[in-house]
Amino acid sequence: MLLPTMTPWLALGLILVGGISLFGLIGPYFVGDPTVIRDQGLTGPTGEFWLGTTQTGQDVLAQLAHATRGSLQIGLIVGLLATILSAFFGIYGAYKGRAVDEAFSLFTNVFLVIPGLPLVIVISGFVPRESRGLWTIAVVLAVTSWAASARVLRAQTLSVRNRDYVAASQVSGERPWRVIVVEILPNLLPVIASQFVFAVISAILGEAGLSFIGLGASNSSTLGTMLFYAQNGFALPLGAWWWFVPPGLVIALYGMGLALINFSIDEIINPKLKNLRLHRKRARRALRLERELARAGRKVPRQAAPTDEETVR
């Protein structure tokens, strides 16, 4: 079974992720231009501007819709790039073995020991601001976040590679790419899905951190750039909570939703969690059945035991 069991926490995670993704996808089509400057600076939420305005009179709701789309784009791009890199160096290297595996492991270990955040800051600092676009930030974040996932996939591939059906495919003359795609990859899909979700979370948080210190994408709007401009506009000292709370809340809720989904995927990856969930289900089912039998027993009148005189008769 490749799908996690539906639980209230998983349902909450899907609602949060789906709602915010839908807002970022279609929200920009229903709001105005986020760059329009008005003479209504730092006004609170009103009927005209649901989330108020910035110092220059820009609509915060319009900015939030476009910024959410930008952050989701970066998260998706980084998640895909990091997953592809980790799958290539982890799965292909472990399957080939010998010199290829040693070289890929050495390369992965080099990236694994390099501190991620300082490297991202250094790379982003050396890239000129006019060239620091959305794809540049995404590539930088992906290059610095794939190594740990590659180590996990390598360990899983080494355990799957020695199974009988994989050996049978190799003996029958199947090509290496087909053995990897058909025999090995399906067994690693839950792990890959978990690594993808984690990469998206890390990418959105990493981009927000880079943009907050002024090293984010210069030609795109993200939740991090909203926080950056809110900080430069002294939103916190001025009490303009409607300027910095919405982007921070979207980041927190989206991260929480992805984390809840990731925890549910762990049920498939870790057999102990799956068995624990099954035991809890069986225990609840047994308790429910016991209560129903107890209620049914109280409703049915019990027959009195015959007395000695009735027995003699």
PDB file of C-alpha atoms in Angstrom:
ATOM      1  CA  MET A   1       0.000   0.000   0.000  1.00  0.00           C
ATOM      2  CA  LEU A   2       1.626   3.246  -1.210  1.00  0.00           C
ATOM      3  CA  LEU A   3      -0.954   5.656   0.223  1.00  0.00           C
ATOM      4  CA  PRO A   4      -0.998   6.724   3.869  1.00  0.00           C
ATOM      5  CA  THR A   5      -4.034   6.080   6.032  1.00  0.00           C
ATOM      6  CA  MET A   6      -6.407   9.027   6.135  1.00  0.00           C
ATOM      7  CA  THR A   7      -6.259  10.585   9.590  1.00  0.00           C
ATOM      8  CA  PRO A   8      -7.453  13.939  10.962  1.00  0.00           C
ATOM      9  CA  TRP A   9      -3.866  15.237  10.895  1.00  0.00           C
ATOM     10  CA  LEU A  10      -3.381  14.197   7.263  1.00  0.00           C
ATOM     11  CA  ALA A  11      -6.724  15.749   6.327  1.00  0.00           C
ATOM     12  CA  LEU A  12      -5.702  19.000   8.041  1.00  0.00           C
ATOM     13  CA  GLY A  13      -2.380  18.989   6.195  1.00  0.00           C
ATOM     14  CA  LEU A  14      -4.070  18.428   2.836  1.00  0.00           C
ATOM     15  CA  ILE A  15      -6.558  21.224   3.530  1.00  0.00           C
ATOM     16  CA  LEU A  16      -3.804  23.692   4.470  1.00  0.00           C
ATOM     17  CA  VAL A  17      -1.565  22.812   1.523  1.00  0.00           C
ATOM     18  CA  GLY A  18      -4.444  22.671  -0.952  1.00  0.00           C
ATOM     19  CA  GLY A  19      -5.981  25.940   0.240  1.00  0.00           C
ATOM     20  CA  ILE A  20      -2.735  27.920   0.159  1.00  0.00           C
ATOM     21  CA  SER A  21      -1.731  26.398  -3.190  1.00  0.00           C
ATOM     22  CA  LEU A  22      -5.126  27.316  -4.646  1.00  0.00           C
ATOM     23  CA  PHE A  23      -4.772  30.843  -3.278  1.00  0.00           C
ATOM     24  CA  GLY A  24      -1.342  31.209  -4.886  1.00  0.00           C
ATOM     25  CA  LEU A  25      -2.518  29.679  -8.168  1.00  0.00           C
ATOM     26  CA  ILE A  26      -5.730  31.614  -8.842  1.00  0.00           C
ATOM     27  CA  GLY A  27      -5.488  34.424  -6.286  1.00  0.00           C
ATOM     28  CA  PRO A  28      -3.464  36.807  -8.506  1.00  0.00           C
ATOM     29  CA  TYR A  29      -6.273  36.770 -11.089  1.00  0.00           C
ATOM     30  CA  PHE A  30      -8.805  38.151  -8.588  1.00  0.00           C
ATOM     31  CA  VAL A  31      -6.740  40.919  -6.972  1.00  0.00           C
ATOM     32  CA  GLY A  32      -5.405  44.171  -8.294  1.00  0.00           C
ATOM     33  CA  ASP A  33      -1.923  45.231  -9.292  1.00  0.00           C
ATOM     34  CA  PRO A  34       0.391  44.876  -6.247  1.00  0.00           C
ATOM     35  CA  THR A  35       2.719  47.639  -7.523  1.00  0.00           C
ATOM     36  CA  VAL A  36       0.135  50.446  -7.737  1.00  0.00           C
ATOM     37  CA  ILE A  37       1.039  53.317  -5.386  1.00  0.00           C
ATOM     38  CA  ARG A  38      -1.786  55.192  -3.641  1.00  0.00           C
ATOM     39  CA  ASP A  39      -2.085  58.056  -1.182  1.00  0.00           C
ATOM     40  CA  GLN A  40      -3.504  55.768   1.518  1.00  0.00           C
ATOM     41  CA  GLY A  41      -0.332  54.693   3.284  1.00  0.00           C
ATOM     42  CA  LEU A  42      -0.417  52.293   6.251  1.00  0.00           C
ATOM     43  CA  THR A  43      -4.177  51.965   6.484  1.00  0.00           C
ATOM     44  CA  GLY A  44      -5.531  48.977   8.352  1.00  0.00           C
ATOM     45  CA  PRO A  45      -7.899  46.350   6.920  1.00  0.00           C
ATOM     46  CA  THR A  46     -10.998  47.945   5.401  1.00  0.00           C
ATOM     47  CA  GLY A  47     -13.767  46.944   3.039  1.00  0.00           C
ATOM     48  CA  GLU A  48     -11.745  48.181   0.089  1.00  0.00           C
ATOM     49  CA  PHE A  49      -8.407  46.736   1.205  1.00  0.00           C
ATOM     50  CA  TRP A  50      -9.023  43.540   3.151  1.00  0.00           C
ATOM     51  CA  LEU A  51      -5.453  43.359   4.471  1.00  0.00           C
ATOM     52  CA  GLY A  52      -4.693  47.067   4.520  1.00  0.00           C
ATOM     53  CA  THR A  53      -1.966  48.904   2.641  1.00  0.00           C
ATOM     54  CA  THR A  54       1.779  49.450   2.897  1.00  0.00           C
ATOM     55  CA  GLN A  55       3.584  52.750   3.496  1.00  0.00           C
ATOM     56  CA  THR A  56       3.243  53.626  -0.190  1.00  0.00           C
ATOM     57  CA  GLY A  57      -0.415  52.594  -0.376  1.00  0.00           C
ATOM     58  CA  GLN A  58       0.098  49.235  -2.085  1.00  0.00           C
ATOM     59  CA  ASP A  59      -2.560  46.577  -1.498  1.00  0.00           C
ATOM     60  CA  VAL A  60      -1.203  43.955   0.926  1.00  0.00           C
ATOM     61  CA  LEU A  61      -3.695  41.302  -0.236  1.00  0.00           C
ATOM     62  CA  ALA A  62      -2.561  41.705  -3.841  1.00  0.00           C
ATOM     63  CA  GLN A  63       1.057  41.486  -2.752  1.00  0.00           C
ATOM     64  CA  LEU A  64       0.290  38.383  -0.670  1.00  0.00           C
ATOM     65  CA  ALA A  65      -1.371  36.584  -3.595  1.00  0.00           C
ATOM     66  CA  HIS A  66       1.524  37.220  -5.981  1.00  0.00           C
ATOM     67  CA  ALA A  67       4.133  36.525  -3.279  1.00  0.00           C
ATOM     68  CA  THR A  68       2.496  33.190  -2.418  1.00  0.00           C
ATOM     69  CA  ARG A  69       2.677  32.156  -6.064  1.00  0.00           C
ATOM     70  CA  GLY A  70       6.371  33.105  -6.229  1.00  0.00           C
ATOM     71  CA  SER A  71       7.256  31.159  -3.087  1.00  0.00           C
ATOM     72  CA  LEU A  72       5.343  28.102  -4.284  1.00  0.00           C
ATOM     73  CA  GLN A  73       7.148  28.235  -7.617  1.00  0.00           C
ATOM     74  CA  ILE A  74      10.528  28.289  -5.891  1.00  0.00           C
ATOM     75  CA  GLY A  75       9.482  25.457  -3.557  1.00  0.00           C
ATOM     76  CA  LEU A  76       8.288  23.302  -6.450  1.00  0.00           C
ATOM     77  CA  ILE A  77      11.392  23.947  -8.571  1.00  0.00           C
ATOM     78  CA  VAL A  78      13.781  23.258  -5.695  1.00  0.00           C
ATOM     79  CA  GLY A  79      11.830  20.149  -4.678  1.00  0.00           C
ATOM     80  CA  LEU A  80      12.013  18.709  -8.193  1.00  0.00           C
ATOM     81  CA  LEU A  81      15.690  19.578  -8.746  1.00  0.00           C
ATOM     82  CA  ALA A  82      16.796  18.306  -5.327  1.00  0.00           C
ATOM     83  CA  THR A  83      14.790  15.094  -5.738  1.00  0.00           C
ATOM     84  CA  ILE A  84      16.268  14.435  -9.199  1.00  0.00           C
ATOM     85  CA  LEU A  85      19.829  15.032  -7.965  1.00  0.00           C
ATOM     86  CA  SER A  86      19.385  12.890  -4.867  1.00  0.00           C
ATOM     87  CA  ALA A  87      17.756  10.078  -6.878  1.00  0.00           C
ATOM     88  CA  PHE A  88      20.535  10.086  -9.476  1.00  0.00           C
ATOM     89  CA  PHE A  89      23.460  10.108  -7.059  1.00  0.00           C
ATOM     90  CA  GLY A  90      21.739   7.862  -4.505  1.00  0.00           C
ATOM     91  CA  ILE A  91      19.857   5.262  -6.535  1.00  0.00           C
ATOM     92  CA  TYR A  92      21.986   5.004  -9.666  1.00  0.00           C
ATOM     93  CA  GLY A  93      25.259   5.016  -7.751  1.00  0.00           C
ATOM     94  CA  ALA A  94      24.121   2.330  -5.306  1.00  0.00           C
ATOM     95  CA  TYR A  95      22.809   0.148  -8.139  1.00  0.00           C
ATOM     96  CA  LYS A  96      25.992   0.360 -10.203  1.00  0.00           C
ATOM     97  CA  GLY A  97      28.243  -0.215  -7.174  1.00  0.00           C
ATOM     98  CA  ARG A  98      32.046  -0.394  -7.106  1.00  0.00           C
ATOM     99  CA  ALA A  99      33.856   2.637  -8.538  1.00  0.00           C
ATOM    100  CA  VAL A 100      30.683   4.505  -9.490  1.00  0.00           C
ATOM    101  CA  ASP A 101      29.219   4.103  -6.021  1.00  0.00           C
ATOM    102  CA  GLU A 102      32.475   5.155  -4.367  1.00  0.00           C
ATOM    103  CA  ALA A 103      32.785   8.259  -6.546  1.00  0.00           C
ATOM    104  CA  PHE A 104      29.155   9.261  -6.031  1.00  0.00           C
ATOM    105  CA  SER A 105      29.416   8.656  -2.281  1.00  0.00           C
ATOM    106  CA  LEU A 106      32.535  10.814  -2.051  1.00  0.00           C
ATOM    107  CA  PHE A 107      30.867  13.586  -4.029  1.00  0.00           C
ATOM    108  CA  THR A 108      27.763  13.365  -1.832  1.00  0.00           C
ATOM    109  CA  ASN A 109      29.799  13.433   1.376  1.00  0.00           C
ATOM    110  CA  VAL A 110      31.584  16.591   0.236  1.00  0.00           C
ATOM    111  CA  PHE A 111      28.259  18.401  -0.171  1.00  0.00           C
ATOM    112  CA  LEU A 112      26.948  16.847   3.026  1.00  0.00           C
ATOM    113  CA  VAL A 113      29.673  18.278   5.273  1.00  0.00           C
ATOM    114  CA  ILE A 114      29.519  21.769   3.731  1.00  0.00           C
ATOM    115  CA  PRO A 115      27.268  24.002   5.892  1.00  0.00           C
ATOM    116  CA  GLY A 116      24.214  24.767   3.808  1.00  0.00           C
ATOM    117  CA  LEU A 117      23.122  28.232   4.961  1.00  0.00           C
ATOM    118  CA  PRO A 118      26.585  29.890   4.820  1.00  0.00           C
ATOM    119  CA  LEU A 119      27.168  28.395   1.360  1.00  0.00           C
ATOM    120  CA  VAL A 120      23.814  29.686   0.128  1.00  0.00           C
ATOM    121  CA  ILE A 121      24.583  33.161   1.503  1.00  0.00           C
ATOM    122  CA  VAL A 122      28.041  33.196  -0.106  1.00  0.00           C
ATOM    123  CA  ILE A 123      26.767  32.019  -3.512  1.00  0.00           C
ATOM    124  CA  SER A 124      23.840  34.445  -3.465  1.00  0.00           C
ATOM    125  CA  GLY A 125      26.152  37.269  -2.406  1.00  0.00           C
ATOM    126  CA  PHE A 126      28.503  36.695  -5.345  1.00  0.00           C
ATOM    127  CA  VAL A 127      25.678  36.621  -7.911  1.00  0.00           C
ATOM    128  CA  PRO A 128      24.927  40.133  -9.225  1.00  0.00           C
ATOM    129  CA  ARG A 129      21.576  41.483  -8.138  1.00  0.00           C
ATOM    130  CA  GLU A 130      20.309  41.945 -11.709  1.00  0.00           C
ATOM    131  CA  SER A 131      21.107  38.268 -12.422  1.00  0.00           C
ATOM    132  CA  ARG A 132      19.631  36.961  -9.180  1.00  0.00           C
ATOM    133  CA  GLY A 133      16.288  35.764 -10.498  1.00  0.00           C
ATOM    134  CA  LEU A 134      13.874  33.108  -9.371  1.00  0.00           C
ATOM    135  CA  TRP A 135      15.658  30.288 -11.188  1.00  0.00           C
ATOM    136  CA  THR A 136      19.042  31.376  -9.833  1.00  0.00           C
ATOM    137  CA  ILE A 137      17.838  31.222  -6.235  1.00  0.00           C
ATOM    138  CA  ALA A 138      16.104  27.902  -6.922  1.00  0.00           C
ATOM    139  CA  VAL A 139      19.259  26.336  -8.377  1.00  0.00           C
ATOM    140  CA  VAL A 140      21.372  27.589  -5.468  1.00  0.00           C
ATOM    141  CA  LEU A 141      18.940  26.134  -2.915  1.00  0.00           C
ATOM    142  CA  ALA A 142      18.679  22.832  -4.812  1.00  0.00           C
ATOM    143  CA  VAL A 143      22.455  22.393  -5.087  1.00  0.00           C
ATOM    144  CA  THR A 144      22.838  22.814  -1.335  1.00  0.00           C
ATOM    145  CA  SER A 145      19.951  20.556  -0.222  1.00  0.00           C
ATOM    146  CA  TRP A 146      20.177  17.225  -2.085  1.00  0.00           C
ATOM    147  CA  ALA A 147      23.048  15.441  -0.323  1.00  0.00           C
ATOM    148  CA  ALA A 148      21.214  14.196   2.787  1.00  0.00           C
ATOM    149  CA  SER A 149      18.381  12.763   0.693  1.00  0.00           C
ATOM    150  CA  ALA A 150      20.896  11.015  -1.561  1.00  0.00           C
ATOM    151  CA  ARG A 151      22.399   9.213   1.436  1.00  0.00           C
ATOM    152  CA  VAL A 152      18.975   7.955   2.505  1.00  0.00           C
ATOM    153  CA  LEU A 153      18.108   6.756  -1.002  1.00  0.00           C
ATOM    154  CA  ARG A 154      21.481   5.050  -1.338  1.00  0.00           C
ATOM    155  CA  ALA A 155      20.900   3.063   1.854  1.00  0.00           C
ATOM    156  CA  GLN A 156      17.414   2.035   0.715  1.00  0.00           C
ATOM    157  CA  THR A 157      18.670   1.069  -2.749  1.00  0.00           C
ATOM    158  CA  LEU A 158      21.414  -1.127  -1.284  1.00  0.00           C
ATOM    159  CA  SER A 159      18.783  -3.077   0.655  1.00  0.00           C
ATOM    160  CA  VAL A 160      16.501  -3.474  -2.382  1.00  0.00           C
ATOM    161  CA  ARG A 161      19.280  -4.287  -4.872  1.00  0.00           C
ATOM    162  CA  ASN A 162      19.991  -7.689  -3.289  1.00  0.00           C
ATOM    163  CA  ARG A 163      16.414  -8.981  -3.446  1.00  0.00           C
ATOM    164  CA  ASP A 164      15.502 -11.966  -5.589  1.00  0.00           C
ATOM    165  CA  TYR A 165      13.296 -10.235  -8.148  1.00  0.00           C
ATOM    166  CA  VAL A 166      16.021  -7.647  -8.861  1.00  0.00           C
ATOM    167  CA  ALA A 167      18.595 -10.420  -9.330  1.00  0.00           C
ATOM    168  CA  ALA A 168      16.168 -12.268 -11.609  1.00  0.00           C
ATOM    169  CA  SER A 169      15.757  -9.165 -13.787  1.00  0.00           C
ATOM    170  CA  GLN A 170      19.516  -8.770 -14.031  1.00  0.00           C
ATOM    171  CA  VAL A 171      20.024 -12.447 -14.946  1.00  0.00           C
ATOM    172  CA  SER A 172      17.308 -12.248 -17.611  1.00  0.00           C
ATOM    173  CA  GLY A 173      19.296  -9.526 -19.380  1.00  0.00           C
ATOM    174  CA  GLU A 174      17.198  -6.478 -18.535  1.00  0.00           C
ATOM    175  CA  ARG A 175      18.843  -3.126 -19.129  1.00  0.00           C
ATOM    176  CA  PRO A 176      20.054  -1.245 -16.023  1.00  0.00           C
ATOM    177  CA  TRP A 177      17.701   1.695 -16.505  1.00  0.00           C
ATOM    178  CA  ARG A 178      14.713  -0.652 -16.766  1.00  0.00           C
ATOM    179  CA  VAL A 179      15.711  -2.558 -13.632  1.00  0.00           C
ATOM    180  CA  ILE A 180      15.993   0.733 -11.750  1.00  0.00           C
ATOM    181  CA  VAL A 181      12.700   2.154 -13.038  1.00  0.00           C
ATOM    182  CA  VAL A 182      10.569  -1.001 -12.906  1.00  0.00           C
ATOM    183  CA  GLU A 183      12.024  -3.055 -10.044  1.00  0.00           C
ATOM    184  CA  ILE A 184      13.752  -0.648  -7.642  1.00  0.00           C
ATOM    185  CA  LEU A 185      12.066   2.743  -7.999  1.00  0.00           C
ATOM    186  CA  PRO A 186       8.511   1.648  -7.025  1.00  0.00           C
ATOM    187  CA  ASN A 187       9.830   0.407  -3.671  1.00  0.00           C
ATOM    188  CA  LEU A 188      11.412   3.807  -3.015  1.00  0.00           C
ATOM    189  CA  LEU A 189       8.438   5.997  -3.939  1.00  0.00           C
ATOM    190  CA  PRO A 190       7.361   6.663  -0.312  1.00  0.00           C
ATOM    191  CA  VAL A 191      10.914   7.685   0.606  1.00  0.00           C
ATOM    192  CA  ILE A 192      11.206   9.895  -2.481  1.00  0.00           C
ATOM    193  CA  ALA A 193       7.834  11.516  -1.719  1.00  0.00           C
ATOM    194  CA  SER A 194       8.930  12.236   1.836  1.00  0.00           C
ATOM    195  CA  GLN A 195      12.223  13.722   0.632  1.00  0.00           C
ATOM    196  CA  PHE A 196      10.368  15.866  -1.921  1.00  0.00           C
ATOM    197  CA  VAL A 197       8.017  17.284   0.705  1.00  0.00           C
ATOM    198  CA  PHE A 198      10.945  18.022   3.008  1.00  0.00           C
ATOM    199  CA  ALA A 199      12.828  19.725   0.144  1.00  0.00           C
ATOM    200  CA  VAL A 200       9.829  21.986  -0.566  1.00  0.00           C
ATOM    201  CA  ILE A 201       9.616  23.005   3.100  1.00  0.00           C
ATOM    202  CA  SER A 202      13.343  23.740   3.261  1.00  0.00           C
ATOM    203  CA  ALA A 203      13.231  25.690  -0.013  1.00  0.00           C
ATOM    204  CA  ILE A 204      10.400  27.989   1.071  1.00  0.00           C
ATOM    205  CA  LEU A 205      12.033  28.659   4.446  1.00  0.00           C
ATOM    206  CA  GLY A 206      15.473  29.079   2.854  1.00  0.00           C
ATOM    207  CA  GLU A 207      14.179  31.538   0.254  1.00  0.00           C
ATOM    208  CA  ALA A 208      12.343  33.503   2.922  1.00  0.00           C
ATOM    209  CA  GLY A 209      15.558  33.741   4.939  1.00  0.00           C
ATOM    210  CA  LEU A 210      17.610  34.875   1.938  1.00  0.00           C
ATOM    211  CA  SER A 211      15.034  37.471   0.916  1.00  0.00           C
ATOM    212  CA  PHE A 212      14.729  38.730   4.487  1.00  0.00           C
ATOM    213  CA  ILE A 213      18.442  39.625   4.525  1.00  0.00           C
ATOM    214  CA  GLY A 214      18.297  41.103   1.019  1.00  0.00           C
ATOM    215  CA  LEU A 215      19.780  38.210  -0.992  1.00  0.00           C
ATOM    216  CA  GLY A 216      16.593  36.900  -2.562  1.00  0.00           C
ATOM    217  CA  ALA A 217      15.310  37.082  -6.122  1.00  0.00           C
ATOM    218  CA  SER A 218      15.359  40.656  -7.400  1.00  0.00           C
ATOM    219  CA  ASN A 219      12.819  40.315 -10.226  1.00  0.00           C
ATOM    220  CA  SER A 220      10.082  38.320  -8.481  1.00  0.00           C
ATOM    221  CA  SER A 221       7.780  38.715  -5.514  1.00  0.00           C
ATOM    222  CA  THR A 222       7.886  36.129  -2.733  1.00  0.00           C
ATOM    223  CA  LEU A 223       6.784  35.906   0.877  1.00  0.00           C
ATOM    224  CA  GLY A 224      10.370  36.578   1.903  1.00  0.00           C
ATOM    225  CA  THR A 225      10.502  39.826  -0.078  1.00  0.00           C
ATOM    226  CA  MET A 226       7.258  40.925   1.590  1.00  0.00           C
ATOM    227  CA  LEU A 227       8.883  40.443   4.987  1.00  0.00           C
ATOM    228  CA  PHE A 228      12.007  42.258   3.736  1.00  0.00           C
ATOM    229  CA  TYR A 229      10.061  45.343   2.647  1.00  0.00           C
ATOM    230  CA  ALA A 230       7.959  45.240   5.807  1.00  0.00           C
ATOM    231  CA  GLN A 231      11.132  45.284   7.879  1.00  0.00           C
ATOM    232  CA  ASN A 232      12.595  48.158   5.858  1.00  0.00           C
ATOM    233  CA  GLY A 233       9.305  50.023   6.184  1.00  0.00           C
ATOM    234  CA  PHE A 234       9.402  49.743  10.018  1.00  0.00           C
ATOM    235  CA  ALA A 235       6.119  47.849  10.035  1.00  0.00           C
ATOM    236  CA  LEU A 236       6.764  46.337  13.471  1.00  0.00           C
ATOM    237  CA  PRO A 237       7.655  49.604  15.281  1.00  0.00           C
ATOM    238  CA  LEU A 238       4.731  51.346  13.587  1.00  0.00           C
ATOM    239  CA  GLY A 239       2.329  48.578  14.611  1.00  0.00           C
ATOM    240  CA  ALA A 240       1.341  47.725  11.029  1.00  0.00           C
ATOM    241  CA  TRP A 241       0.687  44.071  11.835  1.00  0.00           C
ATOM    242  CA  TRP A 242      -1.353  43.563   8.650  1.00  0.00           C
ATOM    243  CA  TRP A 243       1.856  44.058   6.635  1.00  0.00           C
ATOM    244  CA  PHE A 244       4.119  41.391   8.167  1.00  0.00           C
ATOM    245  CA  VAL A 245       1.732  38.934   9.876  1.00  0.00           C
ATOM    246  CA  PRO A 246      -0.005  37.565   6.713  1.00  0.00           C
ATOM    247  CA  PRO A 247       3.197  36.447   4.880  1.00  0.00           C
ATOM    248  CA  GLY A 248       4.632  34.949   8.069  1.00  0.00           C
ATOM    249  CA  LEU A 249       1.348  33.176   8.761  1.00  0.00           C
ATOM    250  CA  VAL A 250       1.201  31.738   5.228  1.00  0.00           C
ATOM    251  CA  ILE A 251       4.757  30.396   5.568  1.00  0.00           C
ATOM    252  CA  ALA A 252       3.950  28.857   8.963  1.00  0.00           C
ATOM    253  CA  LEU A 253       0.658  27.273   7.865  1.00  0.00           C
ATOM    254  CA  TYR A 254       2.091  25.919   4.618  1.00  0.00           C
ATOM    255  CA  GLY A 255       5.079  24.475   6.433  1.00  0.00           C
ATOM    256  CA  MET A 256       2.784  22.917   9.039  1.00  0.00           C
ATOM    257  CA  GLY A 257       0.599  21.377   6.321  1.00  0.00           C
ATOM    258  CA  LEU A 258       3.575  19.852   4.523  1.00  0.00           C
ATOM    259  CA  ALA A 259       4.971  18.589   7.821  1.00  0.00           C
ATOM    260  CA  LEU A 260       1.679  16.851   8.656  1.00  0.00           C
ATOM    261  CA  ILE A 261       1.675  15.212   5.221  1.00  0.00           C
ATOM    262  CA  ASN A 262       5.283  14.160   5.715  1.00  0.00           C
ATOM    263  CA  PHE A 263       4.458  12.594   9.088  1.00  0.00           C
ATOM    264  CA  SER A 264       1.709  10.574   7.400  1.00  0.00           C
ATOM    265  CA  ILE A 265       4.136   9.370   4.727  1.00  0.00           C
ATOM    266  CA  ASP A 266       6.421   8.154   7.523  1.00  0.00           C
ATOM    267  CA  GLU A 267       3.754   5.565   8.293  1.00  0.00           C
ATOM    268  CA  ILE A 268       4.573   3.850   4.984  1.00  0.00           C
ATOM    269  CA  ILE A 269       8.337   4.189   5.318  1.00  0.00           C
ATOM    270  CA  ASN A 270       8.579   3.006   8.927  1.00  0.00           C
ATOM    271  CA  PRO A 271       6.902  -0.405   9.495  1.00  0.00           C
ATOM    272  CA  LYS A 272       6.864   0.179  13.263  1.00  0.00           C
ATOM    273  CA  LEU A 273       4.586   3.200  12.859  1.00  0.00           C
ATOM    274  CA  LYS A 274       2.336   1.253  10.502  1.00  0.00           C
ATOM    275  CA  ASN A 275       2.030  -1.667  12.929  1.00  0.00           C
ATOM    276  CA  LEU A 276       1.393   0.735  15.791  1.00  0.00           C
ATOM    277  CA  ARG A 277      -1.416   2.375  13.825  1.00  0.00           C
ATOM    278  CA  LEU A 278      -2.946  -1.044  13.041  1.00  0.00           C
ATOM    279  CA  HIS A 279      -2.776  -2.088  16.706  1.00  0.00           C
ATOM    280  CA  ARG A 280      -4.481   1.118  17.770  1.00  0.00           C
ATOM    281  CA  LYS A 281      -7.226   0.592  15.188  1.00  0.00           C
ATOM    282  CA  ARG A 282      -7.822  -2.954  16.353  1.00  0.00           C
ATOM    283  CA  ALA A 283      -7.870  -1.871  19.995  1.00  0.00           C
ATOM    284  CA  ARG A 284     -10.433   0.872  19.272  1.00  0.00           C
ATOM    285  CA  ARG A 285     -12.529  -1.557  17.243  1.00  0.00           C
ATOM    286  CA  ALA A 286     -12.433  -4.142  20.027  1.00  0.00           C
ATOM    287  CA  LEU A 287     -13.368  -1.512  22.633  1.00  0.00           C
ATOM    288  CA  ARG A 288     -16.266  -0.299  20.477  1.00  0.00           C
ATOM    289  CA  LEU A 289     -17.520  -3.881  20.001  1.00  0.00           C
ATOM    290  CA  GLU A 290     -17.242  -4.548  23.726  1.00  0.00           C
ATOM    291  CA  ARG A 291     -19.318  -1.456  24.521  1.00  0.00           C
ATOM    292  CA  GLU A 292     -21.986  -2.433  21.973  1.00  0.00           C
ATOM    293  CA  LEU A 293     -22.198  -5.922  23.458  1.00  0.00           C
ATOM    294  CA  ALA A 294     -22.436  -4.473  26.956  1.00  0.00           C
ATOM    295  CA  ARG A 295     -25.316  -2.172  25.915  1.00  0.00           C
ATOM    296  CA  ALA A 296     -27.076  -5.045  24.161  1.00  0.00           C
ATOM    297  CA  GLY A 297     -26.675  -7.201  27.289  1.00  0.00           C
ATOM    298  CA  ARG A 298     -28.327  -4.557  29.475  1.00  0.00           C
ATOM    299  CA  LYS A 299     -31.321  -4.272  27.164  1.00  0.00           C
ATOM    300  CA  VAL A 300     -32.084  -8.017  27.039  1.00  0.00           C
ATOM    301  CA  PRO A 301     -33.666  -9.149  30.363  1.00  0.00           C
ATOM    302  CA  ARG A 302     -31.881 -12.035  31.945  1.00  0.00           C
ATOM    303  CA  GLN A 303     -33.966 -15.136  32.875  1.00  0.00           C
ATOM    304  CA  ALA A 304     -34.023 -15.896  36.614  1.00  0.00           C
ATOM    305  CA  ALA A 305     -32.501 -19.162  37.727  1.00  0.00           C
ATOM    306  CA  PRO A 306     -35.114 -21.838  38.707  1.00  0.00           C
ATOM    307  CA  THR A 307     -35.770 -22.341  42.438  1.00  0.00           C
ATOM    308  CA  ASP A 308     -35.508 -25.715  44.196  1.00  0.00           C
ATOM    309  CA  GLU A 309     -39.317 -26.139  44.278  1.00  0.00           C
ATOM    310  CA  GLU A 310     -39.568 -25.521  40.499  1.00  0.00           C
ATOM    311  CA  THR A 311     -36.802 -28.006  39.921  1.00  0.00           C
ATOM    312  CA  VAL A 312     -38.624 -30.683  41.988  1.00  0.00           C
ATOM    313  CA  ARG A 313     -41.864 -30.043  40.076  1.00  0.00           C
TER     314      ARG A 313
END
